[in-house]
Amino acid sequence: MLKHTFKKGHTDRTLLLLHGTGGNEFDLLPLAEIVDKDANILGVRGNVLENGMPRFFRRLAEGVFDEKDLIVRTKELYTFIQEAAELYHFDAKKVVAIGYSNGANIAASLLFHYDQAVEAAILHHPMVPLRNKVVPIQHTRVFIAAGKNDPMCPPKEAEDLASMLEQAGADVTLYWEQNGHQLTRTEVEAAKYWL
Ligand code: MLT
């Protein structure tokens, strides 16, 4: 099983927390507190190391993904969610992914590969995980927060991702900050109200 932390909540919703490069399973706990403090929390640590920094999949260079590895790791994460649901007795159909940067990219990849991996997804500063991919038809709700001046995840990436998901049938909300790559309190608050 992937390294993780689980905290039981008071509702049947589970927040799946996916950190950015160099993070861990605890990084996004403060976000979960803001977004839905009553939900179960499943924080996961990516099991790929880049110079000692955990990630969810390998990359060949900044912004250039190892697509083969991405596909394998996406399947691994999908299987992990099912296993964790059995272990901790939560409803695998009521999972909301919250990802930042590399974590948002693997969450987007889940949406690109599985019709019902998550009920909804909050993607902070994502990129298009794979180009030229037929995205399975789905009605998943997706919130994308992006920075107009983000050099790591440029605006076009968020726009392309939004339109690819929309074309597949997802219900997408795109939220802009004027900032760069950093995660802001206001975008997390916006995600909370959206959810
Ligand atoms: C990625 O590799 O997923 C993106 O470049 C963002 C990041 O550095 O985490």
mmCIF file of C-alpha atoms and ligand atoms in Angstrom:
data_model
loop_
_atom_site.group_PDB
_atom_site.id
_atom_site.type_symbol
_atom_site.label_atom_id
_atom_site.label_comp_id
_atom_site.label_asym_id
_atom_site.label_seq_id
_atom_site.Cartn_x
_atom_site.Cartn_y
_atom_site.Cartn_z
ATOM 1 C CA MET A 1 0.000 0.000 0.000
ATOM 2 C CA LEU A 2 1.108 3.578 -0.568
ATOM 3 C CA LYS A 3 2.311 5.407 2.528
ATOM 4 C CA HIS A 4 -0.625 7.336 3.938
ATOM 5 C CA THR A 5 -2.460 8.812 6.898
ATOM 6 C CA PHE A 6 -6.168 8.299 7.576
ATOM 7 C CA LYS A 7 -8.451 10.196 9.892
ATOM 8 C CA LYS A 8 -12.056 9.169 10.357
ATOM 9 C CA GLY A 9 -14.600 11.965 9.992
ATOM 10 C CA HIS A 10 -18.318 12.363 10.636
ATOM 11 C CA THR A 11 -19.733 12.108 7.120
ATOM 12 C CA ASP A 12 -19.513 9.625 4.250
ATOM 13 C CA ARG A 13 -17.242 11.907 2.209
ATOM 14 C CA THR A 14 -13.488 11.205 2.016
ATOM 15 C CA LEU A 15 -10.930 13.817 0.985
ATOM 16 C CA LEU A 16 -7.985 12.284 -0.871
ATOM 17 C CA LEU A 17 -4.977 14.584 -0.372
ATOM 18 C CA LEU A 18 -2.205 14.610 -2.987
ATOM 19 C CA HIS A 19 0.830 16.768 -2.267
ATOM 20 C CA GLY A 20 3.214 18.657 -4.563
ATOM 21 C CA THR A 21 6.818 17.655 -5.349
ATOM 22 C CA GLY A 22 8.809 17.258 -2.132
ATOM 23 C CA GLY A 23 5.722 16.983 0.064
ATOM 24 C CA ASN A 24 4.227 14.173 2.101
ATOM 25 C CA GLU A 25 0.922 12.691 3.273
ATOM 26 C CA PHE A 26 0.508 15.411 5.941
ATOM 27 C CA ASP A 27 1.119 18.486 3.745
ATOM 28 C CA LEU A 28 -2.459 19.222 2.739
ATOM 29 C CA LEU A 29 -4.126 18.487 6.096
ATOM 30 C CA PRO A 30 -4.667 22.239 6.681
ATOM 31 C CA LEU A 31 -6.527 22.406 3.349
ATOM 32 C CA ALA A 32 -8.793 19.538 4.347
ATOM 33 C CA GLU A 33 -9.629 21.418 7.571
ATOM 34 C CA ILE A 34 -10.759 24.402 5.500
ATOM 35 C CA VAL A 35 -12.508 22.574 2.682
ATOM 36 C CA ASP A 36 -14.520 20.086 4.770
ATOM 37 C CA LYS A 37 -13.551 19.560 8.389
ATOM 38 C CA ASP A 38 -16.151 16.800 8.864
ATOM 39 C CA ALA A 39 -14.989 14.516 6.060
ATOM 40 C CA ASN A 40 -12.713 11.488 6.370
ATOM 41 C CA ILE A 41 -9.168 12.347 5.375
ATOM 42 C CA LEU A 42 -6.848 10.134 3.374
ATOM 43 C CA GLY A 43 -3.469 11.785 2.862
ATOM 44 C CA VAL A 44 -1.134 9.893 0.525
ATOM 45 C CA ARG A 45 2.599 10.079 -0.103
ATOM 46 C CA GLY A 46 3.882 9.661 -3.656
ATOM 47 C CA ASN A 47 6.295 6.738 -3.892
ATOM 48 C CA VAL A 48 8.635 8.108 -6.552
ATOM 49 C CA LEU A 49 11.725 9.948 -5.337
ATOM 50 C CA GLU A 50 13.411 12.742 -7.278
ATOM 51 C CA ASN A 51 16.620 13.721 -5.479
ATOM 52 C CA GLY A 52 14.980 12.576 -2.260
ATOM 53 C CA MET A 53 11.736 14.477 -2.945
ATOM 54 C CA PRO A 54 8.535 12.419 -3.040
ATOM 55 C CA ARG A 55 6.407 12.681 -6.190
ATOM 56 C CA PHE A 56 3.484 10.727 -7.619
ATOM 57 C CA PHE A 57 5.206 9.875 -10.927
ATOM 58 C CA ARG A 58 8.531 10.398 -12.684
ATOM 59 C CA ARG A 59 9.350 13.293 -14.955
ATOM 60 C CA LEU A 60 12.068 13.596 -17.575
ATOM 61 C CA ALA A 61 12.478 17.334 -16.995
ATOM 62 C CA GLU A 62 10.417 20.090 -15.403
ATOM 63 C CA GLY A 63 6.989 19.913 -17.013
ATOM 64 C CA VAL A 64 7.951 16.882 -19.171
ATOM 65 C CA PHE A 65 6.337 13.753 -17.809
ATOM 66 C CA ASP A 66 7.427 10.129 -18.068
ATOM 67 C CA GLU A 67 4.122 9.016 -19.555
ATOM 68 C CA LYS A 68 4.703 5.288 -19.087
ATOM 69 C CA ASP A 69 5.421 5.818 -15.417
ATOM 70 C CA LEU A 70 2.465 8.190 -15.080
ATOM 71 C CA ILE A 71 0.088 5.499 -16.375
ATOM 72 C CA VAL A 72 1.497 2.824 -14.032
ATOM 73 C CA ARG A 73 1.377 5.162 -10.987
ATOM 74 C CA THR A 74 -2.157 6.287 -11.824
ATOM 75 C CA LYS A 75 -3.293 2.666 -11.748
ATOM 76 C CA GLU A 76 -1.436 2.168 -8.480
ATOM 77 C CA LEU A 77 -3.233 5.140 -6.928
ATOM 78 C CA TYR A 78 -6.593 3.923 -8.234
ATOM 79 C CA THR A 79 -6.017 0.484 -6.675
ATOM 80 C CA PHE A 80 -4.840 2.113 -3.448
ATOM 81 C CA ILE A 81 -8.124 4.045 -3.121
ATOM 82 C CA GLN A 82 -10.126 0.809 -3.437
ATOM 83 C CA GLU A 83 -7.915 -0.965 -0.886
ATOM 84 C CA ALA A 84 -8.061 1.935 1.564
ATOM 85 C CA ALA A 85 -11.860 2.045 1.241
ATOM 86 C CA GLU A 86 -12.033 -1.611 2.317
ATOM 87 C CA LEU A 87 -9.525 -1.200 5.106
ATOM 88 C CA TYR A 88 -11.082 1.924 6.627
ATOM 89 C CA HIS A 89 -14.701 1.243 5.638
ATOM 90 C CA PHE A 90 -15.346 4.396 3.642
ATOM 91 C CA ASP A 91 -17.421 4.715 0.482
ATOM 92 C CA ALA A 92 -15.069 4.615 -2.543
ATOM 93 C CA LYS A 93 -17.796 6.356 -4.561
ATOM 94 C CA LYS A 94 -17.695 9.423 -2.309
ATOM 95 C CA VAL A 95 -14.052 10.397 -2.689
ATOM 96 C CA VAL A 96 -13.076 14.002 -3.438
ATOM 97 C CA ALA A 97 -9.478 14.405 -4.601
ATOM 98 C CA ILE A 98 -7.582 17.533 -3.570
ATOM 99 C CA GLY A 99 -4.227 17.896 -5.312
ATOM 100 C CA TYR A 100 -1.589 20.562 -5.580
ATOM 101 C CA SER A 101 0.891 20.742 -8.472
ATOM 102 C CA ASN A 102 2.311 17.217 -8.955
ATOM 103 C CA GLY A 103 -0.594 15.921 -6.824
ATOM 104 C CA ALA A 104 -3.087 17.797 -9.024
ATOM 105 C CA ASN A 105 -1.460 16.215 -12.069
ATOM 106 C CA ILE A 106 -1.896 12.656 -10.817
ATOM 107 C CA ALA A 107 -5.477 13.524 -9.809
ATOM 108 C CA ALA A 108 -6.076 14.812 -13.355
ATOM 109 C CA SER A 109 -4.567 11.580 -14.643
ATOM 110 C CA LEU A 110 -7.060 9.605 -12.530
ATOM 111 C CA LEU A 111 -9.829 11.538 -14.326
ATOM 112 C CA PHE A 112 -8.187 10.779 -17.676
ATOM 113 C CA HIS A 113 -8.070 7.026 -17.043
ATOM 114 C CA TYR A 114 -11.034 6.056 -14.876
ATOM 115 C CA ASP A 115 -14.634 7.073 -15.271
ATOM 116 C CA GLN A 116 -15.528 6.969 -11.578
ATOM 117 C CA ALA A 117 -12.276 7.041 -9.624
ATOM 118 C CA VAL A 118 -13.472 10.084 -7.684
ATOM 119 C CA GLU A 119 -16.789 11.862 -7.244
ATOM 120 C CA ALA A 120 -15.172 15.309 -7.554
ATOM 121 C CA ALA A 121 -11.707 16.792 -7.869
ATOM 122 C CA ILE A 122 -10.097 20.034 -6.700
ATOM 123 C CA LEU A 123 -6.965 20.685 -8.747
ATOM 124 C CA HIS A 124 -4.628 23.439 -7.569
ATOM 125 C CA HIS A 125 -2.172 24.481 -10.305
ATOM 126 C CA PRO A 126 -2.485 21.432 -12.571
ATOM 127 C CA MET A 127 -1.162 20.661 -16.051
ATOM 128 C CA VAL A 128 -2.493 18.423 -18.816
ATOM 129 C CA PRO A 129 -1.214 15.002 -17.684
ATOM 130 C CA LEU A 130 -1.298 13.435 -21.169
ATOM 131 C CA ARG A 131 -1.968 14.937 -24.580
ATOM 132 C CA ASN A 132 -3.855 13.027 -27.295
ATOM 133 C CA LYS A 133 -5.770 10.968 -24.787
ATOM 134 C CA VAL A 134 -9.430 10.054 -25.121
ATOM 135 C CA VAL A 135 -10.842 10.920 -21.716
ATOM 136 C CA PRO A 136 -13.526 8.467 -20.534
ATOM 137 C CA ILE A 137 -16.989 10.042 -20.487
ATOM 138 C CA GLN A 138 -17.826 11.204 -17.016
ATOM 139 C CA HIS A 139 -19.954 13.729 -15.154
ATOM 140 C CA THR A 140 -17.405 14.365 -12.454
ATOM 141 C CA ARG A 141 -17.338 17.852 -10.910
ATOM 142 C CA VAL A 142 -13.918 19.458 -11.224
ATOM 143 C CA PHE A 143 -12.614 22.697 -9.696
ATOM 144 C CA ILE A 144 -9.379 24.019 -11.190
ATOM 145 C CA ALA A 145 -7.461 26.837 -9.488
ATOM 146 C CA ALA A 146 -4.624 28.307 -11.515
ATOM 147 C CA GLY A 147 -2.286 31.308 -11.444
ATOM 148 C CA LYS A 148 -2.180 33.812 -14.320
ATOM 149 C CA ASN A 149 1.560 34.183 -13.656
ATOM 150 C CA ASP A 150 2.423 30.585 -12.856
ATOM 151 C CA PRO A 151 5.676 29.681 -14.646
ATOM 152 C CA MET A 152 5.462 25.970 -13.680
ATOM 153 C CA CYS A 153 1.851 25.391 -14.716
ATOM 154 C CA PRO A 154 1.141 28.081 -17.359
ATOM 155 C CA PRO A 155 -2.441 29.350 -17.872
ATOM 156 C CA LYS A 156 -2.728 27.479 -21.188
ATOM 157 C CA GLU A 157 -2.268 24.160 -19.369
ATOM 158 C CA ALA A 158 -5.201 24.889 -17.043
ATOM 159 C CA GLU A 159 -7.327 26.095 -19.968
ATOM 160 C CA ASP A 160 -6.536 23.025 -22.096
ATOM 161 C CA LEU A 161 -7.172 20.694 -19.172
ATOM 162 C CA ALA A 162 -10.515 22.373 -18.475
ATOM 163 C CA SER A 163 -11.644 22.046 -22.083
ATOM 164 C CA MET A 164 -10.494 18.408 -22.406
ATOM 165 C CA LEU A 165 -12.443 17.497 -19.270
ATOM 166 C CA GLU A 166 -15.466 19.508 -20.371
ATOM 167 C CA GLN A 167 -15.517 17.806 -23.760
ATOM 168 C CA ALA A 168 -15.558 14.481 -21.940
ATOM 169 C CA GLY A 169 -18.651 15.547 -20.010
ATOM 170 C CA ALA A 170 -17.191 16.824 -16.741
ATOM 171 C CA ASP A 171 -18.661 19.846 -14.973
ATOM 172 C CA VAL A 172 -15.636 22.167 -14.717
ATOM 173 C CA THR A 173 -15.134 25.424 -12.811
ATOM 174 C CA LEU A 174 -11.967 27.377 -13.572
ATOM 175 C CA TYR A 175 -10.800 29.825 -10.901
ATOM 176 C CA TRP A 176 -7.963 32.307 -11.506
ATOM 177 C CA GLU A 177 -5.498 33.939 -9.175
ATOM 178 C CA GLN A 178 -3.181 36.713 -10.388
ATOM 179 C CA ASN A 179 -0.315 34.967 -8.592
ATOM 180 C CA GLY A 180 2.287 32.402 -9.562
ATOM 181 C CA HIS A 181 2.622 28.756 -8.528
ATOM 182 C CA GLN A 182 1.928 29.217 -4.825
ATOM 183 C CA LEU A 183 -1.196 27.842 -3.217
ATOM 184 C CA THR A 184 -3.268 30.689 -1.789
ATOM 185 C CA ARG A 185 -5.769 30.863 1.038
ATOM 186 C CA THR A 186 -8.303 32.514 -1.296
ATOM 187 C CA GLU A 187 -8.217 29.695 -3.836
ATOM 188 C CA VAL A 188 -8.694 27.145 -1.053
ATOM 189 C CA GLU A 189 -11.679 29.153 0.262
ATOM 190 C CA ALA A 190 -13.067 29.283 -3.284
ATOM 191 C CA ALA A 191 -12.723 25.486 -3.523
ATOM 192 C CA LYS A 192 -14.595 25.102 -0.250
ATOM 193 C CA TYR A 193 -17.560 27.171 -1.464
ATOM 194 C CA TRP A 194 -17.558 25.364 -4.780
ATOM 195 C CA LEU A 195 -17.721 21.987 -3.027
HETATM 196 C C1 MLT B 1 4.953 18.044 -12.201
HETATM 197 O O1 MLT B 1 6.049 17.584 -12.390
HETATM 198 O O2 MLT B 1 3.980 17.376 -11.858
HETATM 199 C C2 MLT B 1 4.814 19.500 -12.404
HETATM 200 O O3 MLT B 1 5.932 20.001 -13.048
HETATM 201 C C3 MLT B 1 4.570 20.225 -11.147
HETATM 202 C C4 MLT B 1 5.564 19.886 -10.090
HETATM 203 O O4 MLT B 1 6.726 20.250 -10.187
HETATM 204 O O5 MLT B 1 5.200 19.253 -9.121
#
